[in-house]
Every structure is written in structure tokens, then in C-alpha cells.
């Protein structure tokens, strides 16, 4: 079945450091890939997505590129801020039926940025 | 409200009791999902509604779990004869017929 493996945390970085959170996936077809973020006290929010190979998703300075050859979707940001402290989830969705965006999530990576 | 609303935010119950968790989706969203997130894990799919019908209930762990959405809006997740292993955060999400999922903050269930 489908699965997502992401870098275990917690990850602690200093402000303005470079961030990479690794994510690899296993899927039978051609999934869409997502990064979700959960800020303290809030619900999960979509951060970015990519729907086909070589697509790059980007938002709020974060980027991730859909790499079919390595089955990866690593999250990167060039200069993190304290406000980026959150839990990050990598996820995939395979088309099953119209409208069914059934997501398979990784275990999450807790990121803490210190000033 | 503007977002997905879930109640209660916290529920503590005893083993063997019956529990209902409510989800109020964003107005106009036809798709509704329930997920379960255990400690240290990512959310796991439980069930998907399109309108009033459960289009995919393949994630429900056993027949103690049931969900309804009688009028195509509010949904209730029902858990019978709760067990300690049911303790988790239950997440609800809604979307337009085919689009981005918007998640609620979840209902934290603790079974003693």
C-alpha cells in the first residue's frame, strides 16, 4: 500500500538557518504530494503541493520538488524564522474516485527555531 | 464560523462507554473526511463523505466505529464500547467537491 517516510524529529535550528526535512514515498501509481503544517493550537494547514513529476510547490519561502526517480519530496527553506516553529507532515494522495482526496501522512517532524 | 469546527475539543471517558464527536464543516463544502491521529503518528484516514453518503469507509478500524452525515453538512463520528486504544485526536476536514482539505483543530479523546 501507499506509505510516506519522513525525517524524524525533533529538529532544532537557529533563526536564519537553512532547513531541509526529508520525505520519501511509496505508491502504486502517480500520486499528488503535499506538505501540511500544524502550528501550535491550530489545525493542519496545507503548506504546498505538487501534482506531477518535476513540479515544484512553493509557499511562504518553503519549496519542495516532486522527484519521481528518487520518490522524494523534500521540504526546504533558505532562512527559517521563529514563526516557522511547527509540526510538518508530508503526505500523498492517489486518485481513487471523483473528489476523494484521501491522504496518507508521514509521522510528522517537529521543528523548533530559536532566536 | 469561517473554519471547520469540532466539538468537544476534549473528551475523557471510561472504557466501555459510548462517545460522539461532532464536525461542522465549512459552509458549502460537499466533501467531509475523518482522520485519527495517535500520539507521535501522522493522521490516518477513517472515512470520506461526499454529500450525505459515505463514499469510502475503508479506514474505519472495526464495527465499533460509525459515522453519519444525514443532511450533507454536520457529521458525527460515533464510537461504541470505547477501548483505551481508541485514545487519539480525531480530526475532521472538509473541501469542495475536489480540492484542498481544510482541517479542524480536532477532538482529543482519552479513554481511561
XYZ file of C-alpha atoms in Angstrom, chain A residues 46-90:
45
model
C -1.825 22.915 3.501
C 1.618 24.459 3.004
C 2.353 23.426 -0.578
C 1.702 20.697 -3.100
C 2.863 19.207 -6.398
C 0.741 17.064 -8.656
C 3.229 15.576 -11.124
C 6.881 14.728 -11.555
C 9.329 17.665 -11.596
C 6.672 20.093 -10.319
C 7.870 22.449 -7.610
C 5.473 23.555 -4.905
C 6.250 26.756 -3.029
C 4.686 28.923 -0.343
C 5.910 31.243 2.442
C 9.526 30.728 1.360
C 9.251 26.938 1.536
C 9.843 24.779 -1.538
C 9.608 21.110 -2.431
C 10.215 19.383 -5.777
C 8.431 16.176 -6.846
C 11.257 13.759 -7.728
C 9.829 10.616 -9.303
C 13.233 8.998 -9.866
C 14.056 9.136 -6.156
C 10.415 9.029 -4.939
C 11.114 12.076 -2.804
C 9.529 15.409 -1.905
C 11.977 17.101 0.448
C 10.938 20.375 2.099
C 13.445 23.242 2.063
C 13.648 26.833 3.229
C 16.664 29.059 2.852
C 16.286 31.119 6.025
C 13.944 29.996 8.781
C 12.199 32.261 11.269
C 10.936 31.709 14.783
C 7.387 31.783 13.391
C 8.161 28.629 11.348
C 8.191 26.572 14.544
C 5.527 23.924 13.985
C 4.986 20.263 13.119
C 5.376 19.453 9.406
C 3.694 16.493 7.720
C 4.469 15.068 4.312
